[in-house]
Short mmCIF file of C-alpha atoms in Angstrom, two decimals:
data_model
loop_
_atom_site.label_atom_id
_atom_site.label_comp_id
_atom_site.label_asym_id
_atom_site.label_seq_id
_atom_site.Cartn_x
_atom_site.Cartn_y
_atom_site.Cartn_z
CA UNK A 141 -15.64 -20.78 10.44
CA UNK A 142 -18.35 -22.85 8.06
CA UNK A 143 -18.34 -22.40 4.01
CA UNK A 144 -20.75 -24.73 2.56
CA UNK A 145 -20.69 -25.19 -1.38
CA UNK A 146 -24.53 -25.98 -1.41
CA UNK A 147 -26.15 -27.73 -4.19
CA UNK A 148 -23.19 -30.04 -6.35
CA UNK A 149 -25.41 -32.38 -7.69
CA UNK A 150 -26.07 -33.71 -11.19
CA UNK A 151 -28.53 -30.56 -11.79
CA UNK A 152 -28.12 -29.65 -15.64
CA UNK A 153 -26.80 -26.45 -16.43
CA UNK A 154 -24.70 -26.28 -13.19
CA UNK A 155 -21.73 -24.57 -13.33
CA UNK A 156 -18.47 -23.96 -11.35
CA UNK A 157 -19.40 -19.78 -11.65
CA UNK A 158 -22.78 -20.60 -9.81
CA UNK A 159 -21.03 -22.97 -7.66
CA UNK A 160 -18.29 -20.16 -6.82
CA UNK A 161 -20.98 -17.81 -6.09
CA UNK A 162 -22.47 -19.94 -3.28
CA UNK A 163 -19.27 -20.12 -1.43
CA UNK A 164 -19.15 -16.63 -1.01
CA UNK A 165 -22.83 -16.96 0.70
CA UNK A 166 -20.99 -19.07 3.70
CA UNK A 167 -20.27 -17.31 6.90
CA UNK A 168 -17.32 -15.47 8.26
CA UNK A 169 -15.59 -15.32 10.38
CA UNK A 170 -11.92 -14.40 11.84
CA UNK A 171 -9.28 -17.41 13.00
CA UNK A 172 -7.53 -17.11 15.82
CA UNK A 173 -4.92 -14.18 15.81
CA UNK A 174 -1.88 -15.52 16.98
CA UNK A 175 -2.46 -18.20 14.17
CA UNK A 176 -2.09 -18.97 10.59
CA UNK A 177 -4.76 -18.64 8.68
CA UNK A 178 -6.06 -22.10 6.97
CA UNK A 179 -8.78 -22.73 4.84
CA UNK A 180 -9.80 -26.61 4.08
CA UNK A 181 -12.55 -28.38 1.95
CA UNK A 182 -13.96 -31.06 2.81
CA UNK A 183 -15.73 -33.51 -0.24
CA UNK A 184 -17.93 -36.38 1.09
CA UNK A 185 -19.82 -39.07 -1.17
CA UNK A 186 -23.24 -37.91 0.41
CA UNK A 187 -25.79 -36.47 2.87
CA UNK A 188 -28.21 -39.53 3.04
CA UNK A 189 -26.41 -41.82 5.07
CA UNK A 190 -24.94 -41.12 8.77
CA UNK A 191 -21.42 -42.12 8.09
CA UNK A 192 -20.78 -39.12 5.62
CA UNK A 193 -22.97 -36.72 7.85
CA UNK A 194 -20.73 -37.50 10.78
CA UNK A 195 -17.46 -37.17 9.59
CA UNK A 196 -18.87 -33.80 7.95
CA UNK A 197 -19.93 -32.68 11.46
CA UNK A 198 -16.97 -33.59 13.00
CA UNK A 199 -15.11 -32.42 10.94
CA UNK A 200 -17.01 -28.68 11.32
CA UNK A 201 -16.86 -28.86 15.19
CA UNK A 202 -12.79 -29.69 14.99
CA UNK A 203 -12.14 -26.80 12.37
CA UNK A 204 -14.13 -24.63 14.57
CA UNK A 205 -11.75 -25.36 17.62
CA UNK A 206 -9.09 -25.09 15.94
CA UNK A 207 -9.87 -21.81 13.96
CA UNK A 208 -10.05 -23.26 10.60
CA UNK A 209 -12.16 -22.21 7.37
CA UNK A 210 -14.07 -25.65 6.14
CA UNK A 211 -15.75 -25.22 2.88
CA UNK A 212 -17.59 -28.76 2.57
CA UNK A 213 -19.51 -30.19 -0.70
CA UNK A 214 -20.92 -33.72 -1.57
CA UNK A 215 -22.78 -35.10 -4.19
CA UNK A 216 -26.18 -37.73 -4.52
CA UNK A 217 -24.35 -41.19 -3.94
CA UNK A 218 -20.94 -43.11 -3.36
CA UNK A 219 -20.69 -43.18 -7.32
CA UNK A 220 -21.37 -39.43 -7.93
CA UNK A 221 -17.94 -38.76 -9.77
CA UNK A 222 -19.10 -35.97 -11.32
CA UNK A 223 -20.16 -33.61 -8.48
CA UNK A 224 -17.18 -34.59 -6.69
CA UNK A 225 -14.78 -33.39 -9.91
CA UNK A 226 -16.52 -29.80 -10.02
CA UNK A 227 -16.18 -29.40 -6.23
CA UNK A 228 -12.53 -29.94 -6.64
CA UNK A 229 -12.48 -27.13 -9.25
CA UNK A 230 -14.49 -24.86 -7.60
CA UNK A 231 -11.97 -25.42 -4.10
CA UNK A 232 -9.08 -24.36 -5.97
CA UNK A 233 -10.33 -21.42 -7.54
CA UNK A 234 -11.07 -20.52 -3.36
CA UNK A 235 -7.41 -20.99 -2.84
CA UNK A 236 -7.84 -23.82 -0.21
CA UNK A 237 -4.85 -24.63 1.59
CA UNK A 238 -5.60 -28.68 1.39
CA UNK A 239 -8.75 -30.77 0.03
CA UNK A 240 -9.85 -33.49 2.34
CA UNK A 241 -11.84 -35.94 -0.09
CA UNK A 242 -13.83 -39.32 0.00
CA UNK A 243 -13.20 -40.56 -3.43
CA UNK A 244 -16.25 -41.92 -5.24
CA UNK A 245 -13.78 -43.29 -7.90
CA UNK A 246 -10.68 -44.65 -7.09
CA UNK A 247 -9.17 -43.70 -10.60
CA UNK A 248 -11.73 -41.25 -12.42
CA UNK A 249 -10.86 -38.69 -9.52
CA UNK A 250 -7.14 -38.91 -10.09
CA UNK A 251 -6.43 -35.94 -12.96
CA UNK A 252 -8.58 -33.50 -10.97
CA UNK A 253 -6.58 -34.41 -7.52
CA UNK A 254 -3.17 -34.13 -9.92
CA UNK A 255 -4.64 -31.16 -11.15
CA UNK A 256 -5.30 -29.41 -7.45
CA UNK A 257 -1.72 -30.49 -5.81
CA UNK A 258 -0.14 -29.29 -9.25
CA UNK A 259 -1.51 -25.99 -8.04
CA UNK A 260 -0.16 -26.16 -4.87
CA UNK A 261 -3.07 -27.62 -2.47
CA UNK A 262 -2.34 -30.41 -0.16
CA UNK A 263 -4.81 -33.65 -0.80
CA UNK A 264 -5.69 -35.80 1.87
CA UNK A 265 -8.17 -39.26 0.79
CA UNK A 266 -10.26 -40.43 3.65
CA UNK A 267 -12.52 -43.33 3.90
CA UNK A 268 -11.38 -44.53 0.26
CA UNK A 269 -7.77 -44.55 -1.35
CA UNK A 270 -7.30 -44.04 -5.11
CA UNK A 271 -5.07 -45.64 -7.69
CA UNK A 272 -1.94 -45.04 -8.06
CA UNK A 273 -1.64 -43.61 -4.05
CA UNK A 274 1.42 -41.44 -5.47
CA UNK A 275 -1.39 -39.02 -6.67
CA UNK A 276 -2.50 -37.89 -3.39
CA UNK A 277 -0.20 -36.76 -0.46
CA UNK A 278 -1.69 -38.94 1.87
CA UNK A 279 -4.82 -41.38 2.82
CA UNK A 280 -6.45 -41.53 6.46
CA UNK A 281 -9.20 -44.11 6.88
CA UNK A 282 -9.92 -47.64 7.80
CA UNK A 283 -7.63 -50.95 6.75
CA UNK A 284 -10.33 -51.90 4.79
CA UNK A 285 -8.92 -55.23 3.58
CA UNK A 286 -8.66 -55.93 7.65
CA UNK A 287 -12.09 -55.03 7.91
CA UNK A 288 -13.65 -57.42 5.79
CA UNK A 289 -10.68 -59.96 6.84
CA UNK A 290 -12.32 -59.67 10.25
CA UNK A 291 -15.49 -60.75 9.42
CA UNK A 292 -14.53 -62.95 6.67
CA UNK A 293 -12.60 -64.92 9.67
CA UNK A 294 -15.97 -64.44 11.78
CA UNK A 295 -18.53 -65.84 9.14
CA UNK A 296 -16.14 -68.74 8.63
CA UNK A 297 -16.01 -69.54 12.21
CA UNK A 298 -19.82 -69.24 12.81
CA UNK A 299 -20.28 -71.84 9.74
CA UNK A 300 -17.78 -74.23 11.39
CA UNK A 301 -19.91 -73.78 14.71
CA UNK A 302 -23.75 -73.97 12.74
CA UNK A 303 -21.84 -76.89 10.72
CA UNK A 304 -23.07 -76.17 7.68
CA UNK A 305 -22.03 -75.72 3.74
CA UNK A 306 -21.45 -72.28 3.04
CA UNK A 307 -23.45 -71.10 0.41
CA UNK A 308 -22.67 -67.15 0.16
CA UNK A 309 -24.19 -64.09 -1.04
CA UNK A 310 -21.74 -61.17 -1.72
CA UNK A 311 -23.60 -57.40 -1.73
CA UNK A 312 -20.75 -55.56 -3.14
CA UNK A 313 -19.99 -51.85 -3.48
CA UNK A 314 -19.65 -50.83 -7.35
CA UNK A 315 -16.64 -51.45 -9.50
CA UNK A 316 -13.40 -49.19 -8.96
CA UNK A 317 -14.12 -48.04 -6.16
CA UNK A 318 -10.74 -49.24 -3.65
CA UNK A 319 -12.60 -49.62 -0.42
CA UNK A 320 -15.44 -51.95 -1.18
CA UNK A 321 -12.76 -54.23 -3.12
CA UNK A 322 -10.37 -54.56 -0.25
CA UNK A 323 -13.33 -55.14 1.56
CA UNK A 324 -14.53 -58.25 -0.83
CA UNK A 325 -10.62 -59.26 -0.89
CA UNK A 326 -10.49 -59.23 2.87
CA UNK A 327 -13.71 -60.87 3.13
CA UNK A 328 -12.47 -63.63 0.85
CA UNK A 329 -9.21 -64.29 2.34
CA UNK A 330 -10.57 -64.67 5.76
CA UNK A 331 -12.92 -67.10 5.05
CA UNK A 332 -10.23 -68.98 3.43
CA UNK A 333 -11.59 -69.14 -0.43
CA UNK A 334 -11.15 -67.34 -3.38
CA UNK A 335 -13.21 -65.07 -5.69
CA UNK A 336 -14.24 -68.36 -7.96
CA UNK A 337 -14.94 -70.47 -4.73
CA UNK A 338 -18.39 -73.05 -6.21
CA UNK A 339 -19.76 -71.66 -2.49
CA UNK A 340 -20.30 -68.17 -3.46
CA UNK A 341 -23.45 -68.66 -5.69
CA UNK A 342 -24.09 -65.03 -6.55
CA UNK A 343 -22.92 -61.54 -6.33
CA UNK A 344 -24.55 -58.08 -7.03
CA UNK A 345 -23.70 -54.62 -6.75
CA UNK A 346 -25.12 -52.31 -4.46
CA UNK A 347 -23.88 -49.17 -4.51
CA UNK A 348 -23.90 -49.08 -0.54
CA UNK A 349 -27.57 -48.52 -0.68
CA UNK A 350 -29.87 -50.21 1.02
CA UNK A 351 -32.91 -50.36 -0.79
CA UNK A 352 -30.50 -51.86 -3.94
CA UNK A 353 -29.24 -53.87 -0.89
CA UNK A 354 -32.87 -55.21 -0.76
CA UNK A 355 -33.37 -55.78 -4.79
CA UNK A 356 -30.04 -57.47 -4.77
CA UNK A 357 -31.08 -59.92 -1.93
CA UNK A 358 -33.88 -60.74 -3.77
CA UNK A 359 -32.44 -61.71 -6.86
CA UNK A 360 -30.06 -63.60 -5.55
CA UNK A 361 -32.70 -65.30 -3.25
CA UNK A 362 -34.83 -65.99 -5.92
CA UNK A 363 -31.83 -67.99 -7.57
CA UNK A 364 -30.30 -69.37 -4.92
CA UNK A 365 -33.33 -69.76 -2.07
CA UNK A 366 -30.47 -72.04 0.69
CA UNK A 367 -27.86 -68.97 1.28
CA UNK A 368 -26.73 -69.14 4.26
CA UNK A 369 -24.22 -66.53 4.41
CA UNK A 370 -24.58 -62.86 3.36
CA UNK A 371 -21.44 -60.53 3.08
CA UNK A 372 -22.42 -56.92 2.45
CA UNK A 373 -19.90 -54.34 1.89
CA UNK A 374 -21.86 -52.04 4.26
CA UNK A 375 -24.48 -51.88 6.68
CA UNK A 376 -27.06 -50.19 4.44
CA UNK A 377 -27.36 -52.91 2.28
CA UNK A 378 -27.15 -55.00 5.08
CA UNK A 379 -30.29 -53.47 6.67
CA UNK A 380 -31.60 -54.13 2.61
CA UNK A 381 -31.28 -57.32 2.35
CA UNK A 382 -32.75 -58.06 6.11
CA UNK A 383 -35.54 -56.59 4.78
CA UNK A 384 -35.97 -59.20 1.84
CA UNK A 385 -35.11 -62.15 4.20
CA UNK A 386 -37.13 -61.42 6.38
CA UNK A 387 -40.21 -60.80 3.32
CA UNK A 388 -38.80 -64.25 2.49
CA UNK A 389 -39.66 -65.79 6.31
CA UNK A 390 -36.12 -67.23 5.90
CA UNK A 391 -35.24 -67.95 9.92
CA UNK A 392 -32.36 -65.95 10.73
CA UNK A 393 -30.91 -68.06 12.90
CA UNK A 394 -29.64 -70.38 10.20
CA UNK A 395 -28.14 -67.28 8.40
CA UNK A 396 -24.70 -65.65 8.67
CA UNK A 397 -24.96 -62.36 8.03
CA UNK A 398 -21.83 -60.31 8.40
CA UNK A 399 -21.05 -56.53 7.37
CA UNK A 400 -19.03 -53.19 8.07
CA UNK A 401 -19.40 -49.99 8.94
CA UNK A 402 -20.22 -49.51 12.55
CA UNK A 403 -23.39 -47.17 12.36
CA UNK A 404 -25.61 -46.73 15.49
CA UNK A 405 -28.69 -47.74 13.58
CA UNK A 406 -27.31 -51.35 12.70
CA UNK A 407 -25.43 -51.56 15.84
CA UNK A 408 -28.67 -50.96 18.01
CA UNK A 409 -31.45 -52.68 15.72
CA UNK A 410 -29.66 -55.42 14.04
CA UNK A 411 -26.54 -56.35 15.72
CA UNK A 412 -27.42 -56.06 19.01
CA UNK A 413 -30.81 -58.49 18.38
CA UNK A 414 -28.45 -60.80 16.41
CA UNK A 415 -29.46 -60.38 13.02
CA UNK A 416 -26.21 -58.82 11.84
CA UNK A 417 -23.92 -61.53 13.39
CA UNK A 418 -21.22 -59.27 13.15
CA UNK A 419 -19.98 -56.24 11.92
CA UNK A 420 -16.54 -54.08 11.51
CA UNK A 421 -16.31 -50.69 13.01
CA UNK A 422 -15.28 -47.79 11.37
CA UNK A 423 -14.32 -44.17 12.67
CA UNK A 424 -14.97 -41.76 9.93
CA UNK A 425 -14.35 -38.77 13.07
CA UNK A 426 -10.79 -40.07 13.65
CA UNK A 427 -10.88 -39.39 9.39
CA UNK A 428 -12.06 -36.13 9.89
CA UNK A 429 -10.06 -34.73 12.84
CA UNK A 430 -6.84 -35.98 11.77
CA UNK A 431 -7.33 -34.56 7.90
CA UNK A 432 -8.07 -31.05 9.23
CA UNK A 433 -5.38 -31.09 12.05
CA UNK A 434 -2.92 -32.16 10.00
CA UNK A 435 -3.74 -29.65 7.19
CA UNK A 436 -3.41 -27.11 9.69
CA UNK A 437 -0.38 -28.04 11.22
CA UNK A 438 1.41 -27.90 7.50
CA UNK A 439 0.04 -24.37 7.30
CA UNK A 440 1.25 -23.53 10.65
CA UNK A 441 4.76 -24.73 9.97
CA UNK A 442 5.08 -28.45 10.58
CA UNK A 443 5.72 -31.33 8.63
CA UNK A 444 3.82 -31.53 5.05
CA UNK A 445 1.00 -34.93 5.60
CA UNK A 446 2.48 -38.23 3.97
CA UNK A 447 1.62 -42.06 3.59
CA UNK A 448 -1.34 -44.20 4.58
CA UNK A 449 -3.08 -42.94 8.65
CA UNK A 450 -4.95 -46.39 9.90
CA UNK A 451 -7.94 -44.59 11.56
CA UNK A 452 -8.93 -48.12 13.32
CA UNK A 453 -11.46 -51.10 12.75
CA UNK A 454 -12.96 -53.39 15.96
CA UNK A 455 -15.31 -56.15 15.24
CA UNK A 456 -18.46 -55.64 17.02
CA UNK A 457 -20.46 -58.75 18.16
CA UNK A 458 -22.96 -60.24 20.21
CA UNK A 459 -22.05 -64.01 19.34
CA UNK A 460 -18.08 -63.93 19.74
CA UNK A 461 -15.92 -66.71 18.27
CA UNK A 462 -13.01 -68.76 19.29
CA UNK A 463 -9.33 -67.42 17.66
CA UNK A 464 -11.39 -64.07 16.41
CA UNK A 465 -10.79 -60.81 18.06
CA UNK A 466 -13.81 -59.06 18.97
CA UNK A 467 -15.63 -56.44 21.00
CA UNK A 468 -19.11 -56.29 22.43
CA UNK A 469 -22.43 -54.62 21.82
CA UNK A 470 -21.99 -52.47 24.69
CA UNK A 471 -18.66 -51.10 23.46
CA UNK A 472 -20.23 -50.54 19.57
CA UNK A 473 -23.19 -48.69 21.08
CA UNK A 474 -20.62 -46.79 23.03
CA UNK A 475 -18.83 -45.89 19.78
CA UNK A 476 -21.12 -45.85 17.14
CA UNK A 477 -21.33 -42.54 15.23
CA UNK A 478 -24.97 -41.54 13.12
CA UNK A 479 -26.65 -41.17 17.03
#
């Protein structure tokens, strides 16, 4: 069964009533008979970037199976805190039995997600974990600090092999938000330097968007025209700041560009042509199918979801390394999500 709370974005004069109202336009539908019935939301960061629409989809085609309600609302960007707050509200005046949510904020989200188990609905994080962890049941996504560990280990081996000086570019997420910062700590402590390292000579927030990706790459090209290596938190503003180097007729080959996510579009027109050197799959459907099974399950009578679910992380390259654990192209177009 599909409920769809349609239009949480920063629209003035929104409210929860109006939002409320549009639930009640979603479809119904009966669950299985012989089962309990369960009702889930699902709150994603998004709708303009593959990852988010996947585990959505997913996450609809699972419930479905399974005879689950999914009520499912997202907001404009990966920093939208605000749309993400009234979709909370507007799932526990419905009564859900758990929220499944991709925090935007790793600590502005917290009194709403108090707020919803306080009434009694089990909260699941995916993708992103928030701060303290105590104020969710439980978090299912990616190690992100392995993530960018893995391709902090990769960038570093790829220098030693150009043998070069490092001079790095970081394309960060946005501040407090837990996933792009393990990412950046990983990153860091698998290249074997620290956050005040002389060889990162610029960093920039991106948001996870690639056309910031692109403005970002070009301000910190414009200061700093011999960087060699680029770390971006994702692959949109990897694909971003492609763009500008290749504007800037800088020759790839010299360049170490490294990222994560694990898209089809990077995986097929950047990775596999070697202009992402390397990047670390996610698998935002093992998110989604776990979060609404094990919703369900609690419903149905087992065990109440609890503690941190790793959902998985390969490295996916065309250039492997020495000492670095990796898989190939073939395998990431294999298992690539986004089509």
């Amino acid at each position: 069964m599909t409920m769809t709370i349609n239009g949480l974005r920063r629209i003035p004069g929104w409210t929860l009533t109006a939002a409320a109202a549009l639930i009640l336009l979603g479809l119904s539908a009966c669950s299985e008979q012989d089962q309990e019935e369960v009702t889930v939301g699902l709150i994603t960061k998004q709708e303009n970037y593959p990852y988010w629409i996947t585990m959505r989809e997913v996450a609809q085609d699972f419930a479905d199976d399974e005879g689950v309600t999914l009520l499912t609302a997202t907001g404009e960007s990966d920093v939208d805190v605000e749309s993400q707050v009234a979709a909370i509200e507007v799932m526990v005046e419905r009564d859900v039995d758990g929220i499944l949510i991709a925090p935007t904020d790793s600590t502005k989200l917290v009194p709403a997600l108090e707020a919803a188990r306080e009434a009694g609905v089990t909260v699941i994080t995916l993708d992103t974990s928030v701060e303290p962890a105590s104020a969710v049941d439980a978090f299912y996504g990616t190690d992100n600090y392995r993530a960018g560990e893995l391709i902090g280990e990769y960038a570093a081996a790829q220098v030693a092999e150009l043998g070069i000086e490092a001079r790095i570019a970081i394309l960060d997420l946005a501040p407090g938000i837990s996933s792009g910062e393990l990412r950046k700590e990983g990153f860091l402590a698998g290249f074997g330097i620290s956050a005040d390292d002389p060889r990162i000579v610029g960093s920039v927030d991106t948001e996870g968007d690639e056309e910031l990706g692109r403005a970002g790459m070009e301000q910190l090209l414009e200061e700093n025209p011999d960087i060699n290596v680029v770390y971006t938190v994702n692959e949109p503003a990897a694909l971003g700041a492609l763009t500008t180097l290749k504007a800037a007729d800088v020759d790839l080959d010299d360049v170490v560009v490294v990222s994560v996510d694990g898209g089809c579009e990077a995986i097929k027109n950047a990775v596999r042509p070697g202009e992402i050197d390397a990047t670390a799959m996610q698998f935002p459907e093992n998110m989604a199918r776990r979060g609404v099974g094990a919703i369900a399950t609690e419903v149905r009578g087992g065990d109440k979801p609890s503690g941190y679910l790793n959902t998985g992380v390969e490295l996916i390259t065309g250039s492997p390394v020495r000492d670095v654990e990796s898989r190939n192209v073939a395998f990431g177009v294999r298992n690539c999500w986004g089509g």
